[in-house]
Structures are given as structure tokens and as C-alpha cells.
PDB file of C-alpha atoms in Angstrom:
ATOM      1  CA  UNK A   1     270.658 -69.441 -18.610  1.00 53.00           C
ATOM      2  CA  UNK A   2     266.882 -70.249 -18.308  1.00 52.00           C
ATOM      3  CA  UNK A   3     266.584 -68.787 -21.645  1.00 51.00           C
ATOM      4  CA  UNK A   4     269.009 -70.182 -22.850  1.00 49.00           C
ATOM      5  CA  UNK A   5     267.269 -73.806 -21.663  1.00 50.00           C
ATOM      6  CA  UNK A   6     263.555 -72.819 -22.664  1.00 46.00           C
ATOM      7  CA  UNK A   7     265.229 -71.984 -26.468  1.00 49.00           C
ATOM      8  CA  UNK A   8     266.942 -75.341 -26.968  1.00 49.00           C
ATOM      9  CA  UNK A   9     263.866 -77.388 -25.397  1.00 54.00           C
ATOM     10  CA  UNK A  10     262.007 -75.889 -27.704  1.00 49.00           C
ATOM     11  CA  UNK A  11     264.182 -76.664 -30.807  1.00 49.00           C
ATOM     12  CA  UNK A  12     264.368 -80.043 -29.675  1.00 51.00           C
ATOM     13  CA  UNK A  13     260.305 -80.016 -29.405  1.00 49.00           C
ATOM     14  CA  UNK A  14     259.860 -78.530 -32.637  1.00 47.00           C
ATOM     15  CA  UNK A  15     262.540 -81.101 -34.480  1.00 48.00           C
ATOM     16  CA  UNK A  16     261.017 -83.937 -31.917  1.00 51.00           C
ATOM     17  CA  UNK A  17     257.182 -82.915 -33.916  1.00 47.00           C
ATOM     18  CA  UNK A  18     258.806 -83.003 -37.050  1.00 48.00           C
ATOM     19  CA  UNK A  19     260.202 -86.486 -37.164  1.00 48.00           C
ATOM     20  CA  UNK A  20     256.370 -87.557 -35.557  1.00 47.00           C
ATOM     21  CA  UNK A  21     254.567 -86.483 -38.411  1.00 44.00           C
ATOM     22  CA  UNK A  22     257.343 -88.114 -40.979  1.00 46.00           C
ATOM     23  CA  UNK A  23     256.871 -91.622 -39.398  1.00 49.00           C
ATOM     24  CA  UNK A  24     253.102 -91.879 -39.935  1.00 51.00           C
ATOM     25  CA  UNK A  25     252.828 -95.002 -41.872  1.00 55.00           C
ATOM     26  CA  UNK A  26     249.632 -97.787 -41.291  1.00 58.00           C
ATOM     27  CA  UNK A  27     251.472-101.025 -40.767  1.00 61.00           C
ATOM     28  CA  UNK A  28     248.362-102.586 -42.556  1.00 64.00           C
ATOM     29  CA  UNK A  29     249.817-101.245 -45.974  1.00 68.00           C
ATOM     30  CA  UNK A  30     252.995-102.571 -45.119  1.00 76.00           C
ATOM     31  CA  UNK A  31     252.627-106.091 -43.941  1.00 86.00           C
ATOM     32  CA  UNK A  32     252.708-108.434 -46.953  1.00 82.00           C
ATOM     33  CA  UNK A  33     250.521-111.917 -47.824  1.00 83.00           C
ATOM     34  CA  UNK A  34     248.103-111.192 -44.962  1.00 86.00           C
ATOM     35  CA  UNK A  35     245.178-113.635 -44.091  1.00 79.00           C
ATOM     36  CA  UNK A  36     241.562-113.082 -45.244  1.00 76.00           C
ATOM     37  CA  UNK A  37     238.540-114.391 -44.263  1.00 70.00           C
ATOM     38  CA  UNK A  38     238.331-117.306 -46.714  1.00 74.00           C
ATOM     39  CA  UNK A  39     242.254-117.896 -46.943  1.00 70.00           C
ATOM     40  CA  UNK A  40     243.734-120.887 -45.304  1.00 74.00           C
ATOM     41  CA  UNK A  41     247.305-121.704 -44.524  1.00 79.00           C
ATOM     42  CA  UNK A  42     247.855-123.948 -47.684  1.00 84.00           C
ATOM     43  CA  UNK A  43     247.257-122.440 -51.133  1.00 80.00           C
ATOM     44  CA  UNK A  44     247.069-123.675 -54.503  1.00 81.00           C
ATOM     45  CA  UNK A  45     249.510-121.957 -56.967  1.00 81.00           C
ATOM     46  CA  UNK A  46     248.896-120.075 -60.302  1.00 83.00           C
ATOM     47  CA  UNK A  47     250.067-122.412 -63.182  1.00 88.00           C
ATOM     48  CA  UNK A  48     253.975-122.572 -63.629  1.00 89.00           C
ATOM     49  CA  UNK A  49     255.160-120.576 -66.364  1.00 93.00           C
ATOM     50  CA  UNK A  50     257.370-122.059 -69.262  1.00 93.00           C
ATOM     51  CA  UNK A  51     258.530-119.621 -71.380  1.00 94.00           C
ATOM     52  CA  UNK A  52     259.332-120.125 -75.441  1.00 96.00           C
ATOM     53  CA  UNK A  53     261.999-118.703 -77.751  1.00 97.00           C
ATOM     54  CA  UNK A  54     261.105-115.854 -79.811  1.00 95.00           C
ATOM     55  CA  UNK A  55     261.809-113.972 -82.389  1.00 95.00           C
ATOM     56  CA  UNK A  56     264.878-111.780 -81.525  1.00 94.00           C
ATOM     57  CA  UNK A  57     266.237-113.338 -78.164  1.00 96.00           C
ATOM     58  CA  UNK A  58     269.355-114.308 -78.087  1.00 95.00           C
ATOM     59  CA  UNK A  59     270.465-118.220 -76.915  1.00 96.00           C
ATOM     60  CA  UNK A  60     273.163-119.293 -75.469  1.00 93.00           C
ATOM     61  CA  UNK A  61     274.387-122.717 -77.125  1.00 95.00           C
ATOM     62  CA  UNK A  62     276.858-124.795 -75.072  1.00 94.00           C
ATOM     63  CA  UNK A  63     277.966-128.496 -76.198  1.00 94.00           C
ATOM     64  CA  UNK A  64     279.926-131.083 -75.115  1.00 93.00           C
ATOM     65  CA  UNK A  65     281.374-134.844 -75.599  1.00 91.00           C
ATOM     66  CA  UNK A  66     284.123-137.101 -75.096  1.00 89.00           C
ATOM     67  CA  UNK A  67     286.518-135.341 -77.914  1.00 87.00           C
ATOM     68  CA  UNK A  68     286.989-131.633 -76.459  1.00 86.00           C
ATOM     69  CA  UNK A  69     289.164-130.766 -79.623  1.00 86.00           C
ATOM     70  CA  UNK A  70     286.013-131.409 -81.821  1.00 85.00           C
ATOM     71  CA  UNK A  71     283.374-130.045 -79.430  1.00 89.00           C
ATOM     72  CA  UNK A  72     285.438-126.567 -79.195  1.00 89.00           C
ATOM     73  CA  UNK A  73     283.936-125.941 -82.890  1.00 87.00           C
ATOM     74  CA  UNK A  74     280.513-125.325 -81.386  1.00 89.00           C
ATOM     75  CA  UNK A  75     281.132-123.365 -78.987  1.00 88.00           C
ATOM     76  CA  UNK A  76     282.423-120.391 -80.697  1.00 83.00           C
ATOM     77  CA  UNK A  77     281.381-118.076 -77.538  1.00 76.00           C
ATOM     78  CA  UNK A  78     282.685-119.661 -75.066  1.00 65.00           C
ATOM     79  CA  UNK A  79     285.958-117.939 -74.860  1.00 53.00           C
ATOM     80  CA  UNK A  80     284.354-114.297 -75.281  1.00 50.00           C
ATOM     81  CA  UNK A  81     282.272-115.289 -72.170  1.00 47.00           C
ATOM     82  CA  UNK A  82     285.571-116.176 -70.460  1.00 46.00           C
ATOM     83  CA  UNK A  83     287.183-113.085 -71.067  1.00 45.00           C
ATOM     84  CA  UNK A  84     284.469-111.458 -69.928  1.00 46.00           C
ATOM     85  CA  UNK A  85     284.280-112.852 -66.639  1.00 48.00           C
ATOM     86  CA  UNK A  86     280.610-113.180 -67.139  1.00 48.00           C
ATOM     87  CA  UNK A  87     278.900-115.578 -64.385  1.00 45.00           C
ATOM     88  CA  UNK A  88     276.166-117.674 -64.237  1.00 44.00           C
ATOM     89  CA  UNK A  89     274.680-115.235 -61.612  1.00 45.00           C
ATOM     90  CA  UNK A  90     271.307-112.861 -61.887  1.00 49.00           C
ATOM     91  CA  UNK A  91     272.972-109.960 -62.458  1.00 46.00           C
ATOM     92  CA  UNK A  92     272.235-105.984 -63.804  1.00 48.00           C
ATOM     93  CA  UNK A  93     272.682-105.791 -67.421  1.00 44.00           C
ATOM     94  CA  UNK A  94     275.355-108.860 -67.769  1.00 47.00           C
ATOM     95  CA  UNK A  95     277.100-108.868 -71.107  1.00 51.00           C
ATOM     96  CA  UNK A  96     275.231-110.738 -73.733  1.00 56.00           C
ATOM     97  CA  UNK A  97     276.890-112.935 -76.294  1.00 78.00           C
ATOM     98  CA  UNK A  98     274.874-116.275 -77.977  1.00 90.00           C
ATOM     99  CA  UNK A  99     273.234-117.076 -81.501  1.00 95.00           C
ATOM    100  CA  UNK A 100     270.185-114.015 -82.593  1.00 95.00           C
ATOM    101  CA  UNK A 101     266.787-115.570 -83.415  1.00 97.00           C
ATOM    102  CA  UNK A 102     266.017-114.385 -86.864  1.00 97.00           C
ATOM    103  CA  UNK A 103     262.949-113.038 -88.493  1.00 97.00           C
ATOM    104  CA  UNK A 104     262.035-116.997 -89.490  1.00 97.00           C
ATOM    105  CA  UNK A 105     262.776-118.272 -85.828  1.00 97.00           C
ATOM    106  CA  UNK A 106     266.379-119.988 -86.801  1.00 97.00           C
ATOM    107  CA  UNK A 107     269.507-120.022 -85.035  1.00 97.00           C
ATOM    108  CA  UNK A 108     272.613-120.531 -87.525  1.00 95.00           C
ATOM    109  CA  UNK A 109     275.236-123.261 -85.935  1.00 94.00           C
ATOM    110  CA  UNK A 110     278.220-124.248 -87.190  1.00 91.00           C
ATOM    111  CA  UNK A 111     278.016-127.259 -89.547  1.00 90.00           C
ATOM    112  CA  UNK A 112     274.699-127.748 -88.628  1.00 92.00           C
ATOM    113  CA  UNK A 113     273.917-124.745 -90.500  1.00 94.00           C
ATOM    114  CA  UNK A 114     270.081-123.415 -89.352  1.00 96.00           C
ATOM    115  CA  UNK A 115     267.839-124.610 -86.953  1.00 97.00           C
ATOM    116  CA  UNK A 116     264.537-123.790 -85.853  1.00 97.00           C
ATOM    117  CA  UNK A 117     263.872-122.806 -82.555  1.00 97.00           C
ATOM    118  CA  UNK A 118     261.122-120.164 -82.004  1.00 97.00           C
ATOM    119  CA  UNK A 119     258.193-121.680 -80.168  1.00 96.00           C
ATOM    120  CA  UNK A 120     260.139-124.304 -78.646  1.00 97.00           C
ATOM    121  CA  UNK A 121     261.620-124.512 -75.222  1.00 97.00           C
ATOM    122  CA  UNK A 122     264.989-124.032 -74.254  1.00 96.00           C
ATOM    123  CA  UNK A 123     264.946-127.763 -73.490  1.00 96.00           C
ATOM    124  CA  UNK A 124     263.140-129.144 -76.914  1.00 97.00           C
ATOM    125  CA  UNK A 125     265.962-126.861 -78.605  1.00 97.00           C
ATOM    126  CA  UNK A 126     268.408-128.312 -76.927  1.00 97.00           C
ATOM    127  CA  UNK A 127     267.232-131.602 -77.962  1.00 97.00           C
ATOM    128  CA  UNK A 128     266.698-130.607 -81.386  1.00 96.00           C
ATOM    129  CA  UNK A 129     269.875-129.483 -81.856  1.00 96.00           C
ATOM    130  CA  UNK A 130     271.481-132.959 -79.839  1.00 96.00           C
ATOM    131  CA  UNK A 131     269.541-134.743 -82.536  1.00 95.00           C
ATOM    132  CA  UNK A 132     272.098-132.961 -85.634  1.00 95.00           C
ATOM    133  CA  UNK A 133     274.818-132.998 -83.688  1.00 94.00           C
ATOM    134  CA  UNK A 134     274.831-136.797 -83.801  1.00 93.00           C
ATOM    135  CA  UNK A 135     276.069-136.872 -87.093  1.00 91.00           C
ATOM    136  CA  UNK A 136     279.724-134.673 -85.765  1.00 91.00           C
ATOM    137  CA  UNK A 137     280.219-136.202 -82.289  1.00 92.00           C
ATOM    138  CA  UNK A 138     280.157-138.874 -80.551  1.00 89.00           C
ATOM    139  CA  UNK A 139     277.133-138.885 -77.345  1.00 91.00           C
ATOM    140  CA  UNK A 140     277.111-135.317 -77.626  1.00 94.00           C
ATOM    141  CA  UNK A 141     275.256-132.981 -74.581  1.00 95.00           C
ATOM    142  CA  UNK A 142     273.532-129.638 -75.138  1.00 96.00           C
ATOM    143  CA  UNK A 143     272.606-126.946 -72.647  1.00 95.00           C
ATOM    144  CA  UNK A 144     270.525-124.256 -73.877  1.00 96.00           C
ATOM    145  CA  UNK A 145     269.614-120.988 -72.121  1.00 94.00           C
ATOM    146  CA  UNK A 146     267.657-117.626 -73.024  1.00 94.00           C
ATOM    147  CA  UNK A 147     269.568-114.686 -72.828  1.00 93.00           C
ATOM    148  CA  UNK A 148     266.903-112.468 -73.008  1.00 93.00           C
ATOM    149  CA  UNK A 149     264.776-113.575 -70.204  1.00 95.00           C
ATOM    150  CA  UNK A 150     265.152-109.728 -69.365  1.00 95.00           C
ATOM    151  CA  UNK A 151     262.248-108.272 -66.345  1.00 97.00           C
ATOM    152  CA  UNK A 152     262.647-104.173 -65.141  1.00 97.00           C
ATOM    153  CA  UNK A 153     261.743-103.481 -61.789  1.00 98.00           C
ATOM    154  CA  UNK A 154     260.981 -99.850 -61.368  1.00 97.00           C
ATOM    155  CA  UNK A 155     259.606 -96.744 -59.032  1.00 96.00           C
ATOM    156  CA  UNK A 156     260.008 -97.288 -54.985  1.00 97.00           C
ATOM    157  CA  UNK A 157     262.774-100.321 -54.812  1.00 97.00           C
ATOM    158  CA  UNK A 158     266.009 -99.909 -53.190  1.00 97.00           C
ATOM    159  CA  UNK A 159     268.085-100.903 -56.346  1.00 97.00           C
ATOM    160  CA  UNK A 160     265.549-100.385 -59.530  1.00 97.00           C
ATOM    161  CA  UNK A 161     267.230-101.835 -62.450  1.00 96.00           C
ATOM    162  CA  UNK A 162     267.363-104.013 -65.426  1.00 96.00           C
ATOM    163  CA  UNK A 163     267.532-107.626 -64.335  1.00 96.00           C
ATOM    164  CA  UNK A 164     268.474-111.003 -66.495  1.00 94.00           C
ATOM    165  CA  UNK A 165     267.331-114.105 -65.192  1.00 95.00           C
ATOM    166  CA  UNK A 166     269.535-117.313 -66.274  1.00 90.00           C
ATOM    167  CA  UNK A 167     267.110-119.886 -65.475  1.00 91.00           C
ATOM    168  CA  UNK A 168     264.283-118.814 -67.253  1.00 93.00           C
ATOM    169  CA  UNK A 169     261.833-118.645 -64.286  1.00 94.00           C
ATOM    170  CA  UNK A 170     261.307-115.693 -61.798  1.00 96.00           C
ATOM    171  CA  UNK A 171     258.354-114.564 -59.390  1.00 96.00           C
ATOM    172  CA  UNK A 172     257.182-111.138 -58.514  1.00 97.00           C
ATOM    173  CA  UNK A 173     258.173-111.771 -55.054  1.00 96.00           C
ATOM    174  CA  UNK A 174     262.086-112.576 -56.579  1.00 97.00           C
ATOM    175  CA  UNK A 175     261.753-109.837 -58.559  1.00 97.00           C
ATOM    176  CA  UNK A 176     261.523-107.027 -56.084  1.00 97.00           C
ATOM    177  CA  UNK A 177     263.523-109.271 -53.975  1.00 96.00           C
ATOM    178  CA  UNK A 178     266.300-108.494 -56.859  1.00 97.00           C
ATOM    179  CA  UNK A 179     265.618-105.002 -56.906  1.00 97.00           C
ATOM    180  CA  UNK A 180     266.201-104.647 -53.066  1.00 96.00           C
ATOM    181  CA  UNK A 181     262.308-105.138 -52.069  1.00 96.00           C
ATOM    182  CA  UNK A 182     260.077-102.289 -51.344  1.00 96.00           C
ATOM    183  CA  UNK A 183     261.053 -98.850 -49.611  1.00 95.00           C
ATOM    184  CA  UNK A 184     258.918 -97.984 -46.832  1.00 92.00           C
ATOM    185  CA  UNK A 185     257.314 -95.721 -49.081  1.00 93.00           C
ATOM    186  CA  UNK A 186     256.388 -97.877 -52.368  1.00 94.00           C
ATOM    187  CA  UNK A 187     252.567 -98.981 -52.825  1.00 93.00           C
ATOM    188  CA  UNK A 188     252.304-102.371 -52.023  1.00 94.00           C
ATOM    189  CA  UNK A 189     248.637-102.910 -52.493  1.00 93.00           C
ATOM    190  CA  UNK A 190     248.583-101.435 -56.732  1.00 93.00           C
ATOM    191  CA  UNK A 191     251.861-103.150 -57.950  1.00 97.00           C
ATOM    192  CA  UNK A 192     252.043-102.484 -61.844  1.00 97.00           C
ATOM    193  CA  UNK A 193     252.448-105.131 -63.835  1.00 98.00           C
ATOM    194  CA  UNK A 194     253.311-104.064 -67.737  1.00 98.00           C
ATOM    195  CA  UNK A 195     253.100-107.348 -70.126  1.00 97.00           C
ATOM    196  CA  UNK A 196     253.746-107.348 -73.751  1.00 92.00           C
ATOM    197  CA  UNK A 197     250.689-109.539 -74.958  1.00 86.00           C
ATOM    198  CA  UNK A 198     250.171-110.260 -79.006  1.00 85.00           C
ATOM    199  CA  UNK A 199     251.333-106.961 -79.994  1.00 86.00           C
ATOM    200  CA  UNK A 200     249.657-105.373 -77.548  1.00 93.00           C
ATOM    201  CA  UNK A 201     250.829-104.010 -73.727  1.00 95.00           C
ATOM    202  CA  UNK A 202     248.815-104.547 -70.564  1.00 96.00           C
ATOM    203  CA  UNK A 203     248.600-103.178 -67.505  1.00 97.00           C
ATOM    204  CA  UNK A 204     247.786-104.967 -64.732  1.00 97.00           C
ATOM    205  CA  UNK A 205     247.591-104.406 -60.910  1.00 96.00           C
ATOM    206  CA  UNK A 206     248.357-106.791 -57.917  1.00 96.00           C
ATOM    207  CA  UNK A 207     247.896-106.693 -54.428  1.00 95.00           C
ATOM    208  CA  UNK A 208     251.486-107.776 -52.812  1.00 95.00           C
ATOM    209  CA  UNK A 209     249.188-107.089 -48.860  1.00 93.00           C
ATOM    210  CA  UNK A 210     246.909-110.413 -50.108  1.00 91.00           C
ATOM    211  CA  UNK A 211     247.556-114.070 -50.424  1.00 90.00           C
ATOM    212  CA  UNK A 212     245.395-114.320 -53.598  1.00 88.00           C
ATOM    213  CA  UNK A 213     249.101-113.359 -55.094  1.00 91.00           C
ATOM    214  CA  UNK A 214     249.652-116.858 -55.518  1.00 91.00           C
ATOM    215  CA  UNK A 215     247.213-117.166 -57.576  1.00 91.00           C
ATOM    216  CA  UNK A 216     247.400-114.406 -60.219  1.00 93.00           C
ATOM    217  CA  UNK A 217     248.544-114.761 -63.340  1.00 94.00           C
ATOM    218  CA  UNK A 218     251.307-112.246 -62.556  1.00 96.00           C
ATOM    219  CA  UNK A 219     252.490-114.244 -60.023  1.00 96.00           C
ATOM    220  CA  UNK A 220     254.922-115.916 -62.463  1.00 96.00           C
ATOM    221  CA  UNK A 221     256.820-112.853 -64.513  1.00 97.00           C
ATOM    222  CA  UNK A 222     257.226-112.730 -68.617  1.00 96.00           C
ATOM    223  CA  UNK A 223     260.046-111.971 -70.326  1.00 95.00           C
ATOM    224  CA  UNK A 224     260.357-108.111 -70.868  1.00 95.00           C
ATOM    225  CA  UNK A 225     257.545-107.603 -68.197  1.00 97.00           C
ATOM    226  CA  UNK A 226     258.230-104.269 -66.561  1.00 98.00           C
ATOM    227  CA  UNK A 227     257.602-103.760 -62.659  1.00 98.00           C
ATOM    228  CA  UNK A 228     256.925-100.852 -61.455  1.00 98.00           C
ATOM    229  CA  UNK A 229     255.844 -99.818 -57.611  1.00 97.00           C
ATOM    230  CA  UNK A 230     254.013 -96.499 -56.950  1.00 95.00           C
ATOM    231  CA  UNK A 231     254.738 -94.584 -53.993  1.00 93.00           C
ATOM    232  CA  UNK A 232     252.547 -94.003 -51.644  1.00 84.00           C
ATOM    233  CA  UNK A 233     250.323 -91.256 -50.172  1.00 73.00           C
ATOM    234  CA  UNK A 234     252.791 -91.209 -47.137  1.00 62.00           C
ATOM    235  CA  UNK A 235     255.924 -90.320 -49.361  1.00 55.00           C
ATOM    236  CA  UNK A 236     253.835 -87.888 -51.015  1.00 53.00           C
ATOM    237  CA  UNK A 237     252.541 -86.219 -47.752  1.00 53.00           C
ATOM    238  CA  UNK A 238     256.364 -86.769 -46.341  1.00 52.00           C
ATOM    239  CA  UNK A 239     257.785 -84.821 -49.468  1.00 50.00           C
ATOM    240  CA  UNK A 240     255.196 -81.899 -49.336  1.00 45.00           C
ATOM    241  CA  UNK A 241     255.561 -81.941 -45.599  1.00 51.00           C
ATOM    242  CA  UNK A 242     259.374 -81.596 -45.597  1.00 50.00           C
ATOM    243  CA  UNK A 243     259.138 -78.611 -48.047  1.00 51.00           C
ATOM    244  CA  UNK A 244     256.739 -77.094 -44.852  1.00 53.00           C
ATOM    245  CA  UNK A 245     259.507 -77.798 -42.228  1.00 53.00           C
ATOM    246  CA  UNK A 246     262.398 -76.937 -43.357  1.00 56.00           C
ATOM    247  CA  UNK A 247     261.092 -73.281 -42.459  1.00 61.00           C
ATOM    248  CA  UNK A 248     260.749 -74.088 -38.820  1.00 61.00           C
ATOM    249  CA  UNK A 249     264.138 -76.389 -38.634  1.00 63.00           C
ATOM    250  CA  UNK A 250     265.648 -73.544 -40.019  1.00 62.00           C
ATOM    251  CA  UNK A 251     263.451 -70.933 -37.354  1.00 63.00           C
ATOM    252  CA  UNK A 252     264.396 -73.340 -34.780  1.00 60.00           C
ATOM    253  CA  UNK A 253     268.327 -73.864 -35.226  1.00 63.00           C
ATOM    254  CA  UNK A 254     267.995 -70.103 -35.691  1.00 65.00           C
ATOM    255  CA  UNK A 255     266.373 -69.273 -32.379  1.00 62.00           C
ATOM    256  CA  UNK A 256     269.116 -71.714 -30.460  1.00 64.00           C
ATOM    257  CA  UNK A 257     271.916 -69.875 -31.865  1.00 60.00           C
ATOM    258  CA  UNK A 258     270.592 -66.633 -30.766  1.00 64.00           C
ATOM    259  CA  UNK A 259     269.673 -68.069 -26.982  1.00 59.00           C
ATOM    260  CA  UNK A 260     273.875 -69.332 -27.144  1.00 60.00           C
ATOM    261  CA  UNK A 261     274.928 -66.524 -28.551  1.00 66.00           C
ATOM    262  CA  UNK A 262     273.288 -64.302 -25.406  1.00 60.00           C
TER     263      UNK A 262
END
């Protein structure tokens, strides 16, 4: 019996070690936005990010007025998006339908015929496209959103995915907020940042563990920008010290079943 009691207190010892050294985290990597000497508690924000139609996104034209019958002709999509089900929500890889930016930055309307759009806001398209509607309807109303306001958040998130953002506008904070935020494991101090710049990509770290993140110029994310969060030392260390454990788990379940089994 005292065997028996010495062989399963020192299973639970060994198991009790084991979970120790898998816990060992700093809380300072982990604690996000944290005060430095110079910070106060008010800080001034990077500049607010308006992005512009390019060359291949796809927009999504909706129009209305007082004569639904005759409005119906531009809106061509609308239907497809109902039978969809697609919502207005941020969701994973929603299905896509709108007009295609071509190669000379013109969207192709019914009637209208083309319009150019690239450079331009969604909302100076919108009113450019008002502005030749006038001739068809009657105090006509134009809502026009980027489809392709598409950000990837990658590496140690809960949920790393593909994410389209409907109103044109999303922080790094939102983003891994999307993705599920952080594991316990991800990096949070050498965030990767990957922006397509002018033909060229750039790679970019930020500090999530620093209030100077309001600042950055990644603060505010890009279209296409990729996000990806390295994991740490600690889930390196935890993966090379499971492969070391399982051994004495194993050694230790082993030596209790013996101890029973007597």
C-alpha cells in the first residue's frame, strides 16, 4: 500500500513539474499598450487612412430614387447578392459580386456606359456617378463600396484567415481582434506588417507591448496588407520541451500502473 502511495505521488509530482515548466511566460511580453517614460494618458493619432480605387478591385454600385421600376436597371447585382444571403457583416472570404476596375481605371454601368474611378474615393465615385445618373432618374442616391478592401491575418491568432472589411477602414488592433487576438504564444512585441508599396513589398515591424502604436503608420491597415504574428520563444521552448516529456509522462503513468497492478 505505501508503495503503492509513494508511486502515484510521484506521478502526480512528475506531471505537477511538467505543467510548471509549460506555464513560464513573462507577463511583460504579454500585457499590451503599456506606459513609458515619456507617454502620457492622451495620445495623438497616426493620420486617418482613406483608401482609393485601384486597378482591379471590384465595387459594389447600389442606386436608388423615387421610381424603383427604373432604378432596378442599375442594380443588376442586387438580386445575386440576395440569393446569396451575403451580409453587410466583416466576414471570411464573403462572396464577391460588383463592377471589375479595368486596366484604364473604368467601371462599365448600364446606360451610363464607362466611368472613371481609379484614384478616387468610394465617395467622389459615388458622386461622380450621381452626377450621370441625373440624366435617367429623378434625385437619384448612390452608395459605393470596395469589395476588395481584403487584409490576412496570419501565424499565432486563434482564427487566422482572410478578412473583407465593408467599410473601408480597419486598425491593427481590429484586425487581430477579427482573427481572434493573439494566442498566449504569438510575439507581440515584432508584429509583421507586409504592405504592397509602388510595386514593391515591405516589411515592417510593430510593437503591439507600446503605446507609440498609435502613432505608426501601420496603425491604420492597407488593402491587401498581410498580418502575420511570430510565435514566441516560449512556444518554441514549450514544443521542444513537450517532445522531452512525453518520455517521463509515459515513465510515470507506467510506474503507477505497475504500483496498482502489485
Amino acid at each position: 500500500m505505501n508503495q503503492c502511495k509513494l508511486g502515484v505521488r510521484g506521478a502526480i509530482w512528475v506531471l505537477g513539474l511538467c505543467a510548471f515548466l509549460t506555464s513560464c511566460i513573462s507577463s511583460k511580453k504579454l500585457v499590451l499598450y503599456q506606459k513609458s517614460g515619456n507617454d502620457k494618458d492622451t495620445i495623438a493619432l497616426s493620420p486617418r487612412y482613406i483608401a482609393t480605387i485601384k486597378v482591379g478591385d471590384v465595387l459594389s454600385v447600389q442606386v436608388s430614387s423615387f421610381s424603383p421600376e427604373a432604378t432596378a436597371l442599375f442594380n443588376p447585382y442586387t438580386s445575386i447578392t440576395a440569393m446569396t444571403g451575403q451580409s453587410s457583416a466583416t466576414t471570411p472570404m464573403p462572396y464577391v459580386t460588383g463592377y471589375l476596375v479595368s486596366e484604364e481605371g473604368q467601371i462599365e454601368l448600364p446606360l451610363i456606359g464607362k466611368v472613371t474611378v481609379q484614384g478616387l474615393t468610394s465617395s467622389q465615385a459615388a458622386k461622380q456617378i450621381r452626377q450621370k445618373l441625373l440624366d435617367y432618374l429623378k434625385e437619384p442616391t448612390v452608395n459605393v463600396r470596395n469589395q476588395s478592401f481584403q487584409i490576412s491575418v496570419t501565424g499565432e491568432v486563434a482564427r487566422p484567415s482572410l478578412f473583407t472589411i465593408p467599410n473601408e477602414r480597419v486598425t491593427l488592433p481590429e484586425a487581430l481582434g477579427l482573427a481572434g487576438d493573439i494566442t498566449i504564444f504569438g510575439q507581440r512585441t515584432n508584429i509583421l506588417v507586409i504592405r504592397e508599396e509602388n510595386g514593391q513589398r515591405t516589411f515592417n515591424r510593430v510593437d503591439l507591448t507600446r503605446r507609440d502604436l498609435f502613432r505608426s503608420p501601420f496603425y491604420y491597415l492597407h488593402p491587401n496588407d498581410i498580418v502575420y504574428v511570430e510565435p514566441g520563444k516560449a512556444r518554441i521552448a514549450n514544443a521542444d520541451r513537450n517532445y522531452q516529456l512525453v518520455p517521463i509522462i509515459l515513465s510515470a503513468l507506467s510506474i503507477i500502473a505497475i504500483v496498482v497492478t502489485r
